[in-house]
CSV table of C-alpha atoms in Angstrom, one decimal:
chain,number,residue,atom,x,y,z
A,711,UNK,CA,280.5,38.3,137.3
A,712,UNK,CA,280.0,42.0,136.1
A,713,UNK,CA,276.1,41.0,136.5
A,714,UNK,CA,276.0,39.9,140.4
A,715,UNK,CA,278.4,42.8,140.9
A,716,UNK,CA,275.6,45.1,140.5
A,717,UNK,CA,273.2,42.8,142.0
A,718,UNK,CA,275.2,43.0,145.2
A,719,UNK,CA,275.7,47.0,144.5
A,720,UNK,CA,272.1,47.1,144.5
A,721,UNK,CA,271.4,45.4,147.9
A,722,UNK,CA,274.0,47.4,149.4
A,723,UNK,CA,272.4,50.3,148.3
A,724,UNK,CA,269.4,49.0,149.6
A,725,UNK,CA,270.1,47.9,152.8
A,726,UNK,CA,272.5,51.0,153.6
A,727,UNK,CA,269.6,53.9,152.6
A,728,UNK,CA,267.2,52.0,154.1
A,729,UNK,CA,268.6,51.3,156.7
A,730,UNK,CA,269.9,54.7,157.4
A,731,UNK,CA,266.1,55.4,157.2
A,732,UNK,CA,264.4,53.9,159.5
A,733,UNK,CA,267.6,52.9,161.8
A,734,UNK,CA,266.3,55.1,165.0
A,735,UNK,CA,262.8,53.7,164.7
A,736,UNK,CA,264.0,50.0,164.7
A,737,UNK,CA,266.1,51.4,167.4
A,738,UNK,CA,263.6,52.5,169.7
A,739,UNK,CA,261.0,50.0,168.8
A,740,UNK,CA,263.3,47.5,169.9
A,741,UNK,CA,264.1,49.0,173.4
A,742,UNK,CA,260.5,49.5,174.2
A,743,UNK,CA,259.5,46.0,173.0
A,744,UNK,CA,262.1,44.8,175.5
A,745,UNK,CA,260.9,46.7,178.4
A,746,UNK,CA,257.5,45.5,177.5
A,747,UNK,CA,258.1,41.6,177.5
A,748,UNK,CA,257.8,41.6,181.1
A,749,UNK,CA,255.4,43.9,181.9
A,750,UNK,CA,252.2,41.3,183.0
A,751,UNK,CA,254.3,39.8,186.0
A,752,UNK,CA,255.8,43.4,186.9
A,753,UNK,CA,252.3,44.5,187.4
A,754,UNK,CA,250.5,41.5,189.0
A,755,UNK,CA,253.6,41.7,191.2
A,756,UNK,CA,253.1,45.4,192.2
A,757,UNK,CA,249.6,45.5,192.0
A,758,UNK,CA,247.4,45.3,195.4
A,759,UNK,CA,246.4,41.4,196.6
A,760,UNK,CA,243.2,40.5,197.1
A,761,UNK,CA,241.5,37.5,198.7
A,762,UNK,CA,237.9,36.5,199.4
A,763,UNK,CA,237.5,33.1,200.9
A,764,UNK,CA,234.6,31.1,201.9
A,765,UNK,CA,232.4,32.9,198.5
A,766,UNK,CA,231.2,30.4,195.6
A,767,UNK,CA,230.1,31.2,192.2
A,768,UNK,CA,226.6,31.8,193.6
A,769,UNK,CA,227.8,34.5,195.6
A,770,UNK,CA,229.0,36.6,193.1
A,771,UNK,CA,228.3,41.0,192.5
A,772,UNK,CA,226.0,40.5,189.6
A,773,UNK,CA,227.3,41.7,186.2
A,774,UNK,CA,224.6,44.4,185.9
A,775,UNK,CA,225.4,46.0,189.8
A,776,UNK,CA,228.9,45.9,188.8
A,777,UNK,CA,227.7,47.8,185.7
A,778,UNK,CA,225.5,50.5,188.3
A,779,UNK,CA,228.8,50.9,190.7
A,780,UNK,CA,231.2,51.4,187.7
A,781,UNK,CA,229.3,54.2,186.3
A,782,UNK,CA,229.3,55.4,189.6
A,783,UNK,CA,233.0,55.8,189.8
A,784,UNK,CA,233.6,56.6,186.5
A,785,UNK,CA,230.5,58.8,185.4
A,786,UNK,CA,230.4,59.5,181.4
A,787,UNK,CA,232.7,56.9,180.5
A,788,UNK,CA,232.4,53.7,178.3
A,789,UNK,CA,232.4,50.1,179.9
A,790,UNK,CA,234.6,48.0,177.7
A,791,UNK,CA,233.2,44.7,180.3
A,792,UNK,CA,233.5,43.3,183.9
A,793,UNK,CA,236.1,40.6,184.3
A,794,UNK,CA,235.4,37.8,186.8
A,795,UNK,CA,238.4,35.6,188.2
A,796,UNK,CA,237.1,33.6,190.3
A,797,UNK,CA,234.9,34.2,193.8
A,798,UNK,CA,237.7,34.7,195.5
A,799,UNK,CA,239.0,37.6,193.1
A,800,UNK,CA,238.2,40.8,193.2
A,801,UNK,CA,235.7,41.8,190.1
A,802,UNK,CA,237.4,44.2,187.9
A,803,UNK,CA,235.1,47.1,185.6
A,804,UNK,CA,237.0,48.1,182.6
A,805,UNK,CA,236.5,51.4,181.1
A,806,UNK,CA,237.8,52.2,177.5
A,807,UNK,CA,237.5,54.9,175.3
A,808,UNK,CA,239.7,55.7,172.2
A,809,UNK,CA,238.7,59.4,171.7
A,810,UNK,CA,239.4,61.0,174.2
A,811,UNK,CA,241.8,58.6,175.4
A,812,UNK,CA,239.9,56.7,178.3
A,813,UNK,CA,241.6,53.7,179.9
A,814,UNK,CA,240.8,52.8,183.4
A,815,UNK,CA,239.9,49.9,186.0
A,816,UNK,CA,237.4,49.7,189.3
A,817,UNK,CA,237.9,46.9,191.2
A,818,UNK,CA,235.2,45.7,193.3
A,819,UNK,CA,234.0,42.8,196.1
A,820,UNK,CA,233.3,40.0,194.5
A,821,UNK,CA,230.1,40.0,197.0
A,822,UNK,CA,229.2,43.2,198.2
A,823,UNK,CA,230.6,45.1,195.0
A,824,UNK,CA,232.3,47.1,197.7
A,825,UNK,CA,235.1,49.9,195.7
A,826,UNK,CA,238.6,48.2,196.4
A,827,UNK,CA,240.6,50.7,194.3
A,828,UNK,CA,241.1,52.2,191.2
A,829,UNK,CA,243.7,52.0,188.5
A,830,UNK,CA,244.5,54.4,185.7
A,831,UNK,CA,246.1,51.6,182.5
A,832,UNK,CA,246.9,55.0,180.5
A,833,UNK,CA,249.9,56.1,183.2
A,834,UNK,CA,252.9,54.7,184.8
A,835,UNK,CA,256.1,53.2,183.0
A,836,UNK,CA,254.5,50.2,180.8
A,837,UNK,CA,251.8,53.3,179.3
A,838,UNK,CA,255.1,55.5,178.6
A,839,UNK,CA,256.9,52.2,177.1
A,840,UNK,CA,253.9,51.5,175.0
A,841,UNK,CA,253.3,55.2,173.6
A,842,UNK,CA,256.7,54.9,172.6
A,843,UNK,CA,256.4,51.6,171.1
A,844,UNK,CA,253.3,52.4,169.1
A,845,UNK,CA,253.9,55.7,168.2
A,846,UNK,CA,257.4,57.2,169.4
A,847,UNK,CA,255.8,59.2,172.0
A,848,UNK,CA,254.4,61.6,169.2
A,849,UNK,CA,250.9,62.5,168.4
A,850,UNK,CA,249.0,58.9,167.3
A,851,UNK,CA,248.7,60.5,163.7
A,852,UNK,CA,251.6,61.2,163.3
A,853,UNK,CA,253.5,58.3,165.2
A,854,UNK,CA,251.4,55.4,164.7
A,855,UNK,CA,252.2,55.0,160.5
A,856,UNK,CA,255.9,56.0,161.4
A,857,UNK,CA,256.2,53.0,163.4
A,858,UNK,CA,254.2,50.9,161.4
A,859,UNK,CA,255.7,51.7,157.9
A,860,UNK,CA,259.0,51.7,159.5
A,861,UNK,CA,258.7,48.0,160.6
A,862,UNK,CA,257.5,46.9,157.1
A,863,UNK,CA,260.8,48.8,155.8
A,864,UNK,CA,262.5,46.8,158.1
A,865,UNK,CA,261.3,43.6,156.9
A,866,UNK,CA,262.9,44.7,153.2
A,867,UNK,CA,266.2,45.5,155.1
A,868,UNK,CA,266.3,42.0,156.6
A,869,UNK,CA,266.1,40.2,153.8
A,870,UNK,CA,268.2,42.3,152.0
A,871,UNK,CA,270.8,41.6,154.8
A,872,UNK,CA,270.9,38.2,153.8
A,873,UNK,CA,271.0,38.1,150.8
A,874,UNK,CA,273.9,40.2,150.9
A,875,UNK,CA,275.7,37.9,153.1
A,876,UNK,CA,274.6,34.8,150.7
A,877,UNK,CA,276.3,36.6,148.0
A,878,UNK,CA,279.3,37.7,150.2
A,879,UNK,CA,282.7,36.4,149.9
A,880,UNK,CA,282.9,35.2,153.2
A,881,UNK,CA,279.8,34.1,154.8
A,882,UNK,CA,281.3,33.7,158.1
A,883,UNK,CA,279.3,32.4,161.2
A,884,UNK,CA,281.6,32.6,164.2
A,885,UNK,CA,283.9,35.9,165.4
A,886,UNK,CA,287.5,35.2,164.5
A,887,UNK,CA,289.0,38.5,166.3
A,888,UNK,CA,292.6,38.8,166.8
A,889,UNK,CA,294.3,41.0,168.9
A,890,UNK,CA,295.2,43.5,165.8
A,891,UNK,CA,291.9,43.7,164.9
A,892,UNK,CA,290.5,47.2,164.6
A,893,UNK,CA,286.9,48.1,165.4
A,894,UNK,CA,285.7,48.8,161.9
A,895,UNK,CA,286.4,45.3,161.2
A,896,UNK,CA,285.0,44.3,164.7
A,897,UNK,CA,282.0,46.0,164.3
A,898,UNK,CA,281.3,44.6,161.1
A,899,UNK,CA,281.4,41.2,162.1
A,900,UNK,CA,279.0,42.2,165.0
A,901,UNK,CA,276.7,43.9,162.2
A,902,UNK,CA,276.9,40.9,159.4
A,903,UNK,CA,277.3,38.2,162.2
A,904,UNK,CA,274.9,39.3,164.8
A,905,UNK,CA,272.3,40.1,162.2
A,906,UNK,CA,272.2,36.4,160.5
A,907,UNK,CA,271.6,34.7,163.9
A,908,UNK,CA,269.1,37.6,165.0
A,909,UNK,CA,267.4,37.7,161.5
A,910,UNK,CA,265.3,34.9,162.3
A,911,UNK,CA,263.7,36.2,165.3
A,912,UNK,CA,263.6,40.2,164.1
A,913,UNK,CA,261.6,38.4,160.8
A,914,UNK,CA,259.0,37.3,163.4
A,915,UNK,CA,258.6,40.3,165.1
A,916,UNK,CA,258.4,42.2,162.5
A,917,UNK,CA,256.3,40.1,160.6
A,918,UNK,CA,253.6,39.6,163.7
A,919,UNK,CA,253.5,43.1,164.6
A,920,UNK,CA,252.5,44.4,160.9
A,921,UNK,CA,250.0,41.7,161.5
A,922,UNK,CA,248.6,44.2,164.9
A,923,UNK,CA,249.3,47.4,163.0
A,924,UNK,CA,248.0,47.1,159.2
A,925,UNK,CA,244.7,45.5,158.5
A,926,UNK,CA,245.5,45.7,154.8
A,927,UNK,CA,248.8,42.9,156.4
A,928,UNK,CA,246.4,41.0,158.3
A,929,UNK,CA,244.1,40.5,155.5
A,930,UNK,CA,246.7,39.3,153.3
A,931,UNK,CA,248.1,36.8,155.2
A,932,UNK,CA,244.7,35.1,156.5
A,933,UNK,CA,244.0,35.1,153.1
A,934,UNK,CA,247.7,33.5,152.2
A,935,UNK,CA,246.7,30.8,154.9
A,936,UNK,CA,244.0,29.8,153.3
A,937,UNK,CA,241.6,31.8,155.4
A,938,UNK,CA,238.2,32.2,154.3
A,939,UNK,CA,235.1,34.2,154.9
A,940,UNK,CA,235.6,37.8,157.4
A,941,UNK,CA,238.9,38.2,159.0
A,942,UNK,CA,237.6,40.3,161.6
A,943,UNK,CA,236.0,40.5,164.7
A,944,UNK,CA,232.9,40.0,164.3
A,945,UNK,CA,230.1,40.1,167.4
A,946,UNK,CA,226.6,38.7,166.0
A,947,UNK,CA,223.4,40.2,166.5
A,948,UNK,CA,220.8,38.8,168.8
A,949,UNK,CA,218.1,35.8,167.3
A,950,UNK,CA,215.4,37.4,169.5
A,951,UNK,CA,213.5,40.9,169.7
A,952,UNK,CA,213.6,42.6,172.9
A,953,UNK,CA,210.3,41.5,175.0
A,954,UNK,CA,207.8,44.1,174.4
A,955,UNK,CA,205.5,45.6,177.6
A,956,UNK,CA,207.2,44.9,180.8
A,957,UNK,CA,210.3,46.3,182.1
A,958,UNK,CA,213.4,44.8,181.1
A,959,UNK,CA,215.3,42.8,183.5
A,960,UNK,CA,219.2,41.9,182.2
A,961,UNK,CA,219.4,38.0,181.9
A,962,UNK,CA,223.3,38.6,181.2
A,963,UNK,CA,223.2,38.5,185.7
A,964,UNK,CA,222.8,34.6,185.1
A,965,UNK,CA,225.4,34.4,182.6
A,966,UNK,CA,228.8,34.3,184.8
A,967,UNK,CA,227.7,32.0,187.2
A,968,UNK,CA,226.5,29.5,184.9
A,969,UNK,CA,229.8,29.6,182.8
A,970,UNK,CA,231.9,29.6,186.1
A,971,UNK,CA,230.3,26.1,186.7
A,972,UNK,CA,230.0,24.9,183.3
A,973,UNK,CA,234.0,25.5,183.0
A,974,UNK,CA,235.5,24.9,186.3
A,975,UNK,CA,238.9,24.9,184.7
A,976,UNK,CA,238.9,28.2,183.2
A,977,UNK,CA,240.7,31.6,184.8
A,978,UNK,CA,238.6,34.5,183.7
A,979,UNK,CA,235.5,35.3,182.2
A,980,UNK,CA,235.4,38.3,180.9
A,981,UNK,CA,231.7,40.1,180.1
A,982,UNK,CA,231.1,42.4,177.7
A,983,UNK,CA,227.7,44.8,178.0
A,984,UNK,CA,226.1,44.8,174.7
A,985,UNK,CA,226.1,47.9,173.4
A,986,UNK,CA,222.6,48.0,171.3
A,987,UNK,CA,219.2,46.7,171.5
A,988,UNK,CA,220.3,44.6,168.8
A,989,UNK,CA,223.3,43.1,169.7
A,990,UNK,CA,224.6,40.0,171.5
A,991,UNK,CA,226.9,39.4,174.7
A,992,UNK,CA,230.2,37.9,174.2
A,993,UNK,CA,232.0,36.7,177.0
A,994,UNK,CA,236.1,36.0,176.9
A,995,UNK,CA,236.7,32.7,178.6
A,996,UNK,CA,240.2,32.4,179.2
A,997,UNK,CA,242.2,29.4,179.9
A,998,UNK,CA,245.8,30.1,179.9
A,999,UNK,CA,247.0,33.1,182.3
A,1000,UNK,CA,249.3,35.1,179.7
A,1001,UNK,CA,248.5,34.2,176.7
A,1002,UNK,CA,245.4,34.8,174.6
A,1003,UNK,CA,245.4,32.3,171.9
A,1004,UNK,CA,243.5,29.1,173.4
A,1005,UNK,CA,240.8,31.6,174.5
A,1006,UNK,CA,236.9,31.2,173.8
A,1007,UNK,CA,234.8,33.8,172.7
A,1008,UNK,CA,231.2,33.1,173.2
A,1009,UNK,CA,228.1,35.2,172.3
A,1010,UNK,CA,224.6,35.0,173.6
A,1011,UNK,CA,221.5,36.6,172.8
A,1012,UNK,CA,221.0,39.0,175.6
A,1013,UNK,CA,217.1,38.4,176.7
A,1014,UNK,CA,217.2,34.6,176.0
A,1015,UNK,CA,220.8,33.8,176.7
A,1016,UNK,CA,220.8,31.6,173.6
A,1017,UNK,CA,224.5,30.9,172.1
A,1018,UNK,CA,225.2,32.2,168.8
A,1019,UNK,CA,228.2,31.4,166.3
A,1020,UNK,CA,230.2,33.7,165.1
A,1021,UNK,CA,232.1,33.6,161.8
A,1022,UNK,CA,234.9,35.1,162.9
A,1023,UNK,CA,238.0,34.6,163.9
A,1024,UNK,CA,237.4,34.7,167.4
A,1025,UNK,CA,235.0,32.4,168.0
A,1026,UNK,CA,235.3,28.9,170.3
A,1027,UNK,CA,238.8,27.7,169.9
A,1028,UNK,CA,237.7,24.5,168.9
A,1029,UNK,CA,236.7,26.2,165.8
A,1030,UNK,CA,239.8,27.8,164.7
A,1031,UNK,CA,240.7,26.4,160.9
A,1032,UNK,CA,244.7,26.5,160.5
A,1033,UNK,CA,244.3,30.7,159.6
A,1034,UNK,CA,242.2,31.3,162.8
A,1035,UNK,CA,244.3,29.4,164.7
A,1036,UNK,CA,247.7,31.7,163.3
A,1037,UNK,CA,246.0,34.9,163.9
A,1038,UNK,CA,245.1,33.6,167.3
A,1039,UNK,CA,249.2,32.9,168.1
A,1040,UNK,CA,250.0,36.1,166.4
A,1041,UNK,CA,250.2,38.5,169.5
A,1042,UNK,CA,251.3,35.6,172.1
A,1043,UNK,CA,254.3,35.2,169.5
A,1044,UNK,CA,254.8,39.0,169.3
A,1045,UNK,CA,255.8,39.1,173.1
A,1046,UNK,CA,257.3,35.9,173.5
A,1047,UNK,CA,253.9,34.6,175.8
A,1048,UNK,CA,253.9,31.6,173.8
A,1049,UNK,CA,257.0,30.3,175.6
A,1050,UNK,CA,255.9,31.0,179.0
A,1051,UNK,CA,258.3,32.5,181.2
A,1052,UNK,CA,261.2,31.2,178.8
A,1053,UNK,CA,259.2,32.8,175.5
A,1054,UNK,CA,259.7,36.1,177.4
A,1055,UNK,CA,263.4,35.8,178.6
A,1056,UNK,CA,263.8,35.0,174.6
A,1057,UNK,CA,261.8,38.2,173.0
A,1058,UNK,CA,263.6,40.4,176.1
A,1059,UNK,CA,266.9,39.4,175.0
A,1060,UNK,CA,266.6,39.3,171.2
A,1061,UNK,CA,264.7,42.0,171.3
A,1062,UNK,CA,267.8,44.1,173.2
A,1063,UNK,CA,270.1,42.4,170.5
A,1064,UNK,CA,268.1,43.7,167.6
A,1065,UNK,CA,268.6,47.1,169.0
A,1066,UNK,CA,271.7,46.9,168.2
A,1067,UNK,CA,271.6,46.1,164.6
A,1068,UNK,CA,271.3,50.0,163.9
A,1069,UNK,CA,274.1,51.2,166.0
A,1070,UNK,CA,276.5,49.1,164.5
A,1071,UNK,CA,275.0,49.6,160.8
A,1072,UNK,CA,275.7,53.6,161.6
A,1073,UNK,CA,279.1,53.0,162.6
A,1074,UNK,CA,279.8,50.4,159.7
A,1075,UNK,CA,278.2,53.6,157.6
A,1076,UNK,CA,280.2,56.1,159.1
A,1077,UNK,CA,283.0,54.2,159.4
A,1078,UNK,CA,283.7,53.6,155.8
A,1079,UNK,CA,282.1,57.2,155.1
A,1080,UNK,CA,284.4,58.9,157.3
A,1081,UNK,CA,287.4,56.4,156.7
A,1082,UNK,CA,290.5,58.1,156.8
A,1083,UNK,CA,293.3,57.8,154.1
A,1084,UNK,CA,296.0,55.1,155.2
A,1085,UNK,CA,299.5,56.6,156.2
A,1086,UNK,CA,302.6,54.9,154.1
A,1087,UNK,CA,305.2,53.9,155.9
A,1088,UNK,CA,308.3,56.3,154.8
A,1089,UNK,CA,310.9,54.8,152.3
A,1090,UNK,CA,314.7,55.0,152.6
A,1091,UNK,CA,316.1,57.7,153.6
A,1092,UNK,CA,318.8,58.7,150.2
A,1093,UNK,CA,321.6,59.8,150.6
A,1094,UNK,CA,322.8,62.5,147.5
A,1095,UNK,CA,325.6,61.1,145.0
């Protein structure tokens, strides 16, 4: 008995420094990743609509024009690709740069590559919610390993929290509040209580987004799936040399249309401008609006158009071995896309709920910190002999 009595010291120890720790970051990582879970269908719902009929496939800006008129509008900056929904969509030239921070879109005819309008993806609400989830609106050096540290701390604290309420006395599930109850013991049932039906969901956000913020985490768990071979993403190089003597002409302009009609069923196609002599195109063919996980990645050489494999883990989703295919799910899990709609509504609420873990672990802390000493009741009053 004396033994698990200082077992249990331990993890209370544990889980109450910890805790104390890292309680404002959970806090505010929370919040953020609420506001967040929405944020595709706030923006496609805010965002200008644009619609081309009576174009095909064969009409479409080619990728290297769109190219010409993005560095137009954008002088200096890096194209990340072109993204093509559809003839009937506006073509969209994304520019990214990490240093300096370089994040913007030019929307163009899908015909004439006529400028529709511009969008800047580093300002507005969702870029303040995200600075603040990735880095708690300090300077990424400084922020970033905060946040992602923090969240591996967390993990420790969770299953700390359990096990302390394995080895409790009373592992209640349910409130049983009466109408004496005070709020110390109040609040500690919404800390102890809340905390075993929210652990199961904080443990997979926690767990998928070290999976996004430590590649030391990723690696370790495609490995612990069985994954084999480079983890990351991997674009090949070309299988032919450049033609020599005559002016080069991009063959990547072919390389949309003939997708768009190979896979009629498919959303997006996203082109990526090969950055070297040497290297190949890939081209994001997505399937699913909202998620990312069923999405191909295909690479071609870019004078012969040839397909290339990739050992990656973002190759063809046919391809994806069970480790792949968990790394793929990771981020759509992360914001609740998995679920559709209903995924989201989950990962907004629980994500709200998990903010709260801290608040009431402060109060439980200051509570019992601060607690004052109980008044006796007087005794009778006596009377001298």
């Amino acid at each position: 008995m004396k033994r698990k009595s200082r077992r249990y010291k331990l993890l209370l120890a544990v889980h109450k420094y910890l805790g104390l720790v890292t309680g404002l970051i959970v806090f505010l990582v929370s919040i953020t990743g609420a506001c967040w879970a929405f944020q595709e269908e706030i923006m496609a719902w805010s965002a200008p609509e644009y619609r081309f009929d009576g174009l095909t496939h064969e009409n479409l800006l080619p990728a290297s024009r769109a190219k010409e008129i993005g560095e137009a509008v954008f002088p200096g900056r890096e194209i990340h690709g072109a993204l093509y929904s559809g003839p009937d969509r506006p073509v969209e030239v994304i520019f990214y740069q990490a240093d300096p921070d370089f994040y913007r879109s030019a929307f163009l005819h899908p015909a004439t590559g006529e400028l529709l309008h511009t969008e800047d993806r580093l300002s507005g609400f969702f870029a303040w919610v995200l600075r603040g989830h990735m880095y708690l609106w300090l300077p990424p050096g400084l922020g970033s390993p905060i946040v992602k540290y923090g969240v591996l701390v967390f993990l420790l604290i969770l299953i700390s929290g359990v096990l302390i309420w394995l080895n409790g006395k009373r592992r209640q599930l349910r409130v049983c509040w009466k109408p004496t109850t005070g709020w110390r013991r109040k609040n500690y049932d919404l800390h102890s209580i809340g905390g075993v039906y929210l652990g199961a969901f904080a443990l997979l956000f926690a767990l998928t987004g070290s999976v996004i913020g430590l590649p030391w985490f990723y690696n370790l768990t495609y490995q612990a799936l069985g994954g084999e071979g480079d983890p990351s993403f991997v674009i090949p190089e070309n299988v032919h040399p450049a033609p020599a003597g005559t002016p080069f002409s991009p063959a990547y302009d072919e390389l949309v249309p003939r997708l768009m009609a190979e896979e009629p069923e498919a959303t997006g196609f996203e082109l990526h401008y090969p950055r070297t002599d040497g290297a190949s195109i890939y081209v994001e063919v997505e399937r699913h609006p909202g998620t990312y996980y069923a999405s191909d990645y295909r690479y071609f050489d870019q004078y012969s158009l040839e397909e290339i494999s990739s050992p990656g883990v973002y190759a063809t989703y046919a391809e994806a071995d069970l480790a792949k295919f968990v790394l793929r799910l990771n981020y759509d899990i992360h914001v609740g896309a998995i679920g559709g709609f209903a995924g989201k509504l989950i990962a907004f609420l629980a994500s709200l709920l998990i903010a709260t873990l801290p608040v009431t672990g402060l109060l439980l802390w200051y509570g019992r910190r601060f607690k004052k000493p109980r008044r006796m009741p007087p005794g009778p009053l006596k009377l001298p002999a």
